mmCIF file of C-alpha atoms in Angstrom:
data_model
loop_
_atom_site.group_PDB
_atom_site.id
_atom_site.type_symbol
_atom_site.label_atom_id
_atom_site.label_comp_id
_atom_site.label_asym_id
_atom_site.label_seq_id
_atom_site.Cartn_x
_atom_site.Cartn_y
_atom_site.Cartn_z
ATOM 1 C CA MET A 1 -49.862 -7.453 17.070
ATOM 2 C CA GLY A 2 -49.580 -10.114 14.283
ATOM 3 C CA ILE A 3 -46.796 -8.139 12.533
ATOM 4 C CA LEU A 4 -44.758 -8.235 15.691
ATOM 5 C CA THR A 5 -45.068 -11.904 16.303
ATOM 6 C CA ILE A 6 -41.940 -13.555 15.957
ATOM 7 C CA GLN A 7 -42.050 -17.137 14.453
ATOM 8 C CA PRO A 8 -39.957 -19.816 15.772
ATOM 9 C CA VAL A 9 -37.381 -21.060 13.238
ATOM 10 C CA PRO A 10 -34.448 -23.383 13.274
ATOM 11 C CA PHE A 11 -31.062 -21.884 14.369
ATOM 12 C CA PRO A 12 -29.001 -21.149 12.575
ATOM 13 C CA ALA A 13 -31.422 -20.582 9.633
ATOM 14 C CA ARG A 14 -28.770 -20.569 7.248
ATOM 15 C CA VAL A 15 -24.985 -20.281 7.163
ATOM 16 C CA PRO A 16 -23.743 -16.687 7.652
ATOM 17 C CA THR A 17 -22.241 -15.612 4.390
ATOM 18 C CA SER A 18 -21.324 -12.258 2.717
ATOM 19 C CA PHE A 19 -19.416 -11.022 -0.405
ATOM 20 C CA LEU A 20 -16.826 -8.379 -0.532
ATOM 21 C CA PRO A 21 -16.244 -6.938 -4.032
ATOM 22 C CA ILE A 22 -12.637 -6.493 -5.066
ATOM 23 C CA GLY A 23 -13.387 -3.157 -6.610
ATOM 24 C CA TRP A 24 -14.424 -1.566 -3.521
ATOM 25 C CA LEU A 25 -11.494 -3.111 -1.609
ATOM 26 C CA ILE A 26 -9.037 -1.746 -4.049
ATOM 27 C CA PHE A 27 -10.466 1.662 -3.895
ATOM 28 C CA PHE A 28 -10.180 1.667 -0.001
ATOM 29 C CA VAL A 29 -6.591 0.144 -0.162
ATOM 30 C CA ALA A 30 -4.927 1.937 -2.913
ATOM 31 C CA TYR A 31 -6.905 4.924 -3.797
ATOM 32 C CA LEU A 32 -8.560 6.360 -0.532
ATOM 33 C CA PRO A 33 -5.277 7.103 1.439
ATOM 34 C CA ALA A 34 -3.395 8.728 -1.431
ATOM 35 C CA LEU A 35 -6.508 10.893 -2.356
ATOM 36 C CA THR A 36 -6.950 11.798 1.062
ATOM 37 C CA CYS A 37 -3.538 12.830 1.708
ATOM 38 C CA TYR A 38 -3.307 14.985 -1.405
ATOM 39 C CA PHE A 39 -6.833 16.582 -0.277
ATOM 40 C CA CYS A 40 -5.188 17.453 3.035
ATOM 41 C CA ILE A 41 -2.074 18.960 1.348
ATOM 42 C CA GLY A 42 -4.303 20.881 -0.978
ATOM 43 C CA SER A 43 -6.737 22.095 1.714
ATOM 44 C CA THR A 44 -3.782 23.365 3.843
ATOM 45 C CA PHE A 45 -2.944 26.005 1.323
ATOM 46 C CA ILE A 46 -6.536 27.419 1.520
ATOM 47 C CA MET A 47 -7.318 26.850 5.237
ATOM 48 C CA GLN A 48 -3.833 27.196 6.699
ATOM 49 C CA ARG A 49 -2.313 29.941 4.695
ATOM 50 C CA ASP A 50 -1.069 31.864 7.523
ATOM 51 C CA LEU A 51 0.453 28.579 9.160
ATOM 52 C CA ILE A 52 2.216 28.197 5.713
ATOM 53 C CA SER A 53 3.439 31.859 5.426
ATOM 54 C CA ASN A 54 5.076 31.535 8.810
ATOM 55 C CA TYR A 55 6.272 27.857 8.666
ATOM 56 C CA SER A 56 9.988 27.982 8.970
ATOM 57 C CA LEU A 57 12.624 25.049 9.119
ATOM 58 C CA SER A 58 13.109 23.570 12.522
ATOM 59 C CA ASN A 59 16.772 24.275 12.513
ATOM 60 C CA CYS A 60 16.652 27.454 10.663
ATOM 61 C CA PRO A 61 13.713 29.676 12.215
ATOM 62 C CA HIS A 62 14.743 32.306 9.643
ATOM 63 C CA VAL A 63 14.141 30.359 6.574
ATOM 64 C CA LYS A 64 10.603 30.103 5.442
ATOM 65 C CA SER A 65 9.183 27.375 3.530
ATOM 66 C CA PRO A 66 6.580 27.473 0.725
ATOM 67 C CA LEU A 67 5.380 24.077 1.032
ATOM 68 C CA PRO A 68 4.038 22.161 4.021
ATOM 69 C CA PRO A 69 5.437 18.619 4.737
ATOM 70 C CA ILE A 70 3.067 15.679 4.893
ATOM 71 C CA SER A 71 3.713 15.075 8.467
ATOM 72 C CA TYR A 72 2.177 18.450 9.441
ATOM 73 C CA SER A 73 -0.656 18.395 6.864
ATOM 74 C CA ILE A 74 -2.020 15.034 8.094
ATOM 75 C CA GLY A 75 -0.916 14.879 11.754
ATOM 76 C CA LYS A 76 -0.847 18.343 13.182
ATOM 77 C CA TRP A 77 -3.121 20.864 11.544
ATOM 78 C CA GLU A 78 -6.972 20.650 11.777
ATOM 79 C CA PRO A 79 -9.266 19.718 10.409
ATOM 80 C CA GLN A 80 -6.961 17.865 7.981
ATOM 81 C CA LYS A 81 -5.815 15.658 10.665
ATOM 82 C CA HIS A 82 -9.320 14.471 11.532
ATOM 83 C CA VAL A 83 -9.910 13.784 7.645
ATOM 84 C CA TRP A 84 -6.964 11.751 7.526
ATOM 85 C CA ILE A 85 -7.965 9.648 10.508
ATOM 86 C CA ILE A 86 -11.400 8.932 9.106
ATOM 87 C CA ALA A 87 -9.660 7.876 5.942
ATOM 88 C CA LEU A 88 -7.338 5.573 7.667
ATOM 89 C CA ILE A 89 -10.279 3.882 9.676
ATOM 90 C CA LEU A 90 -11.997 3.200 6.339
ATOM 91 C CA HIS A 91 -8.780 1.949 4.996
ATOM 92 C CA LEU A 92 -7.668 -0.611 7.692
ATOM 93 C CA PRO A 93 -10.387 -3.096 7.402
ATOM 94 C CA SER A 94 -10.008 -3.568 3.563
ATOM 95 C CA ARG A 95 -6.294 -3.568 4.016
ATOM 96 C CA LEU A 96 -6.447 -6.289 6.622
ATOM 97 C CA VAL A 97 -8.495 -8.481 4.335
ATOM 98 C CA LEU A 98 -6.231 -8.100 1.491
ATOM 99 C CA THR A 99 -3.094 -8.368 3.643
ATOM 100 C CA ARG A 100 -4.473 -11.652 5.012
ATOM 101 C CA ASN A 101 -5.732 -13.325 2.034
ATOM 102 C CA VAL A 102 -3.814 -11.955 -1.186
ATOM 103 C CA PRO A 103 -0.649 -13.777 -0.432
ATOM 104 C CA GLN A 104 -2.518 -17.090 -0.169
ATOM 105 C CA ILE A 105 -2.766 -17.242 -4.048
ATOM 106 C CA TYR A 106 0.911 -18.379 -3.858
ATOM 107 C CA LEU A 107 1.975 -21.803 -2.637
ATOM 108 C CA PRO A 108 2.902 -22.071 0.965
ATOM 109 C CA GLY A 109 6.605 -21.206 1.645
ATOM 110 C CA LEU A 110 9.150 -18.391 2.308
ATOM 111 C CA GLY A 111 7.981 -15.970 -0.534
ATOM 112 C CA ARG A 112 4.457 -16.003 0.803
ATOM 113 C CA ASN A 113 5.411 -15.465 4.461
ATOM 114 C CA ILE A 114 7.618 -12.633 3.341
ATOM 115 C CA PHE A 115 4.718 -11.085 1.380
ATOM 116 C CA PHE A 116 2.422 -11.413 4.408
ATOM 117 C CA THR A 117 4.952 -10.018 6.680
ATOM 118 C CA ALA A 118 5.919 -7.004 4.697
ATOM 119 C CA ALA A 119 2.259 -6.100 3.918
ATOM 120 C CA THR A 120 1.470 -6.361 7.594
ATOM 121 C CA LEU A 121 4.564 -4.116 8.695
ATOM 122 C CA GLU A 122 3.574 -1.650 6.013
ATOM 123 C CA ALA A 123 -0.105 -1.266 7.416
ATOM 124 C CA LEU A 124 1.502 -1.080 10.791
ATOM 125 C CA GLY A 125 3.942 1.720 10.021
ATOM 126 C CA LEU A 126 1.267 3.760 8.481
ATOM 127 C CA CYS A 127 -0.705 3.583 11.744
ATOM 128 C CA CYS A 128 2.272 4.353 13.852
ATOM 129 C CA VAL A 129 3.012 7.440 11.603
ATOM 130 C CA THR A 130 -0.322 8.573 12.182
ATOM 131 C CA ILE A 131 -0.666 7.985 15.938
ATOM 132 C CA PHE A 132 2.924 9.150 16.787
ATOM 133 C CA THR A 133 3.044 12.590 14.986
ATOM 134 C CA VAL A 134 6.065 14.931 15.141
ATOM 135 C CA ASP A 135 4.510 16.589 18.078
ATOM 136 C CA SER A 136 3.824 13.468 19.937
ATOM 137 C CA ILE A 137 5.152 12.498 23.405
ATOM 138 C CA ILE A 138 7.784 10.299 22.057
ATOM 139 C CA GLY A 139 9.100 12.949 19.557
ATOM 140 C CA PHE A 140 10.105 13.608 16.069
ATOM 141 C CA HIS A 141 12.785 10.907 15.917
ATOM 142 C CA ALA A 142 10.161 8.101 16.491
ATOM 143 C CA HIS A 143 7.953 9.570 13.862
ATOM 144 C CA ALA A 144 10.713 9.412 11.514
ATOM 145 C CA ALA A 145 11.530 5.890 12.588
ATOM 146 C CA PHE A 146 8.018 4.829 11.880
ATOM 147 C CA PHE A 147 8.138 6.522 8.561
ATOM 148 C CA VAL A 148 11.376 4.357 7.778
ATOM 149 C CA LEU A 149 9.463 1.374 8.837
ATOM 150 C CA TRP A 150 6.679 1.969 6.427
ATOM 151 C CA TRP A 151 9.240 2.774 3.712
ATOM 152 C CA VAL A 152 11.245 -0.358 4.243
ATOM 153 C CA ALA A 153 8.123 -2.651 4.279
ATOM 154 C CA THR A 154 6.774 -0.781 1.049
ATOM 155 C CA MET A 155 10.077 -1.668 -0.596
ATOM 156 C CA TRP A 156 9.798 -5.108 0.796
ATOM 157 C CA CYS A 157 6.390 -5.714 -0.609
ATOM 158 C CA MET A 158 7.198 -4.292 -4.097
ATOM 159 C CA GLY A 159 10.358 -6.481 -4.382
ATOM 160 C CA ILE A 160 8.790 -9.575 -3.261
ATOM 161 C CA ILE A 161 5.575 -9.229 -5.638
ATOM 162 C CA ILE A 162 7.839 -8.675 -8.501
ATOM 163 C CA HIS A 163 9.975 -11.553 -7.563
ATOM 164 C CA LEU A 164 7.227 -13.919 -6.930
ATOM 165 C CA GLN A 165 5.637 -13.126 -10.342
ATOM 166 C CA ARG A 166 8.958 -13.816 -12.032
ATOM 167 C CA LEU A 167 9.710 -16.852 -10.088
ATOM 168 C CA ILE A 168 6.310 -18.646 -10.888
ATOM 169 C CA GLY A 169 6.383 -17.367 -14.670
ATOM 170 C CA GLN A 170 3.113 -15.484 -14.112
ATOM 171 C CA LYS A 171 4.387 -12.779 -16.214
ATOM 172 C CA ASP A 172 5.343 -15.189 -19.381
ATOM 173 C CA ASN A 173 1.689 -16.332 -19.696
ATOM 174 C CA ASP A 174 0.033 -13.142 -20.718
ATOM 175 C CA PRO A 175 1.301 -9.931 -22.480
ATOM 176 C CA HIS A 176 -0.690 -7.712 -20.220
ATOM 177 C CA THR A 177 0.757 -9.158 -17.122
ATOM 178 C CA MET A 178 4.290 -8.701 -18.777
ATOM 179 C CA ARG A 179 3.520 -5.256 -19.572
ATOM 180 C CA MET A 180 2.235 -4.580 -15.930
ATOM 181 C CA TRP A 181 5.181 -6.455 -14.493
ATOM 182 C CA TRP A 182 7.624 -4.115 -16.109
ATOM 183 C CA VAL A 183 5.305 -0.981 -14.905
ATOM 184 C CA LYS A 184 5.622 -2.338 -11.410
ATOM 185 C CA ILE A 185 9.495 -2.477 -11.879
ATOM 186 C CA TYR A 186 9.517 1.222 -12.953
ATOM 187 C CA ILE A 187 7.172 2.356 -10.149
ATOM 188 C CA MET A 188 9.518 0.610 -7.666
ATOM 189 C CA ALA A 189 12.771 2.057 -9.142
ATOM 190 C CA ALA A 190 11.063 5.494 -9.138
ATOM 191 C CA PHE A 191 10.038 5.060 -5.670
ATOM 192 C CA PHE A 192 13.400 4.037 -4.454
ATOM 193 C CA SER A 193 15.107 6.833 -6.270
ATOM 194 C CA ILE A 194 12.735 9.319 -5.006
ATOM 195 C CA SER A 195 12.928 8.183 -1.528
ATOM 196 C CA VAL A 196 16.771 8.445 -1.656
ATOM 197 C CA CYS A 197 16.489 12.097 -2.966
ATOM 198 C CA ALA A 198 14.349 12.726 0.101
ATOM 199 C CA SER A 199 16.605 11.283 2.454
ATOM 200 C CA ILE A 200 19.504 13.282 1.228
ATOM 201 C CA SER A 201 17.639 16.609 0.687
ATOM 202 C CA TYR A 202 16.186 16.748 4.122
ATOM 203 C CA PRO A 203 19.425 16.823 6.081
ATOM 204 C CA ILE A 204 20.913 19.156 3.570
ATOM 205 C CA SER A 205 18.024 21.620 4.048
ATOM 206 C CA GLN A 206 18.425 21.392 7.842
ATOM 207 C CA ASN A 207 22.247 21.725 8.182
ATOM 208 C CA ALA A 208 22.598 24.105 5.183
ATOM 209 C CA CYS A 209 19.189 26.150 5.728
ATOM 210 C CA SER A 210 18.491 25.503 1.966
ATOM 211 C CA ILE A 211 14.925 26.303 1.094
ATOM 212 C CA ILE A 212 15.445 24.549 -2.274
ATOM 213 C CA ALA A 213 16.617 21.451 -0.643
ATOM 214 C CA PHE A 214 13.449 21.482 1.668
ATOM 215 C CA THR A 215 11.308 22.083 -1.350
ATOM 216 C CA ILE A 216 12.707 19.072 -3.173
ATOM 217 C CA PHE A 217 12.238 17.056 0.163
ATOM 218 C CA CYS A 218 8.531 17.927 0.248
ATOM 219 C CA LEU A 219 7.889 17.272 -3.391
ATOM 220 C CA CYS A 220 9.738 13.761 -2.817
ATOM 221 C CA GLU A 221 7.313 13.007 0.087
ATOM 222 C CA TYR A 222 4.135 13.834 -2.023
ATOM 223 C CA SER A 223 5.419 11.638 -4.871
ATOM 224 C CA VAL A 224 6.118 8.498 -2.800
ATOM 225 C CA VAL A 225 2.472 8.688 -1.459
ATOM 226 C CA GLY A 226 1.383 8.448 -5.165
ATOM 227 C CA LEU A 227 3.777 5.999 -6.227
ATOM 228 C CA ASN A 228 2.829 3.570 -3.406
ATOM 229 C CA ALA A 229 -0.825 4.075 -4.299
ATOM 230 C CA ALA A 230 0.026 3.321 -7.983
ATOM 231 C CA PHE A 231 1.827 0.151 -7.239
ATOM 232 C CA TRP A 232 -0.827 -1.339 -5.190
ATOM 233 C CA ALA A 233 -3.500 -0.260 -7.674
ATOM 234 C CA VAL A 234 -1.622 -1.930 -10.586
ATOM 235 C CA TYR A 235 -1.144 -5.162 -8.658
ATOM 236 C CA LEU A 236 -4.766 -5.434 -7.147
ATOM 237 C CA THR A 237 -6.218 -4.536 -10.590
ATOM 238 C CA GLU A 238 -4.258 -7.493 -11.850
ATOM 239 C CA PHE A 239 -5.672 -9.668 -8.885
ATOM 240 C CA ALA A 240 -9.088 -8.450 -9.954
ATOM 241 C CA ARG A 241 -8.709 -9.987 -13.291
ATOM 242 C CA GLU A 242 -8.820 -13.347 -11.603
ATOM 243 C CA PHE A 243 -10.867 -12.711 -8.651
ATOM 244 C CA ASP A 244 -14.154 -10.875 -8.249
ATOM 245 C CA GLY A 245 -14.018 -10.529 -4.341
ATOM 246 C CA PHE A 246 -13.922 -12.534 -1.236
ATOM 247 C CA GLN A 247 -16.762 -14.669 0.222
ATOM 248 C CA VAL A 248 -16.732 -14.822 4.068
ATOM 249 C CA THR A 249 -18.577 -17.942 5.158
ATOM 250 C CA ALA A 250 -18.984 -18.965 8.791
ATOM 251 C CA VAL A 251 -18.240 -22.567 9.386
ATOM 252 C CA ILE A 252 -20.330 -24.504 11.863
ATOM 253 C CA LEU A 253 -18.192 -26.364 14.446
ATOM 254 C CA PRO A 254 -18.959 -30.145 15.106
ATOM 255 C CA LYS A 255 -20.976 -30.969 18.091
ATOM 256 C CA GLY A 256 -19.918 -33.391 20.701
ATOM 257 C CA ASN A 257 -16.247 -34.907 21.541
ATOM 258 C CA LEU A 258 -14.077 -35.513 18.649
ATOM 259 C CA SER A 259 -11.958 -38.078 20.856
ATOM 260 C CA ASP A 260 -14.917 -40.406 21.639
ATOM 261 C CA GLY A 261 -16.467 -40.276 18.310
ATOM 262 C CA THR A 262 -19.557 -38.591 19.367
ATOM 263 C CA ALA A 263 -19.128 -35.537 17.198
ATOM 264 C CA THR A 264 -21.735 -34.764 14.750
ATOM 265 C CA PRO A 265 -20.533 -34.390 11.188
ATOM 266 C CA LEU A 266 -20.037 -30.965 9.766
ATOM 267 C CA GLU A 267 -22.806 -29.365 7.392
ATOM 268 C CA GLU A 268 -21.972 -29.512 3.656
ATOM 269 C CA GLU A 269 -19.833 -26.666 2.864
ATOM 270 C CA GLN A 270 -21.423 -23.829 0.511
ATOM 271 C CA GLU A 271 -20.139 -23.616 -2.862
ATOM 272 C CA PRO A 272 -18.052 -20.414 -3.311
ATOM 273 C CA LEU A 273 -19.178 -17.874 -5.715
ATOM 274 C CA PRO A 274 -17.702 -17.861 -9.218
ATOM 275 C CA GLY A 275 -14.415 -15.910 -9.001
ATOM 276 C CA ALA A 276 -14.399 -15.537 -5.197
ATOM 277 C CA LEU A 277 -11.682 -16.238 -2.517
ATOM 278 C CA VAL A 278 -13.315 -18.057 0.376
ATOM 279 C CA VAL A 279 -12.516 -16.714 3.824
ATOM 280 C CA LYS A 280 -13.826 -19.260 6.500
ATOM 281 C CA VAL A 281 -14.519 -17.792 9.963
ATOM 282 C CA ALA A 282 -15.269 -20.491 12.637
ATOM 283 C CA TYR A 283 -17.674 -19.559 15.492
#
């Protein structure tokens, strides 16, 4: 029975603290969604070969498409739909950590607020696109609207990040940062150009029953997923050059009443780990 005896100890015995490595967060935020999306598309050609061979344009039932759109690969056909949902569940916690804390490397102001808002809307748009699929009760147009929300928020994030790095002169202090700044501009330009191509080719494919236009639309869809992941990978890899991760530390609240002076002083704060951003959680 001795090994089962619980010895009395002070409570709390220590301040609860955990460390979240930035490398793992980058993987779950930037790489996991894109890799999962491409896995779902690729596996569709093997597991849903019969569906693809019979898949036709919505307004042109006599026109067959050789490529599946992303919306069907991750939102309708199984088991790809379930694989995507699992990836999204793994993606969101890391995304929330970075969305809440990465903008804080900039001084308080409009730029930081825009960055936080845009990153939040991008994550929200991705969730809504997954939940409200093309066959959901609110219909295809709502699905398309949430996709537009994701696209606008992504462009917003890209633009504000590039602008903030230019505004504070961050790119002028390091040749590597300068090169990566131009890489982000090229990725943003490609993302915008391909998105415009997709927005033009889709209505053409439906109105003119053009299989070429629909194929271009599908390829553009595949490309914007990769470009989004590439942008976040580049930016967060730069972030990882300065920070090793996030230290989450609980903060003990003062005892007593602050107004009458009976509150006990806070315990000394723990020193953050080298290269860590500190996220304090009060309980």
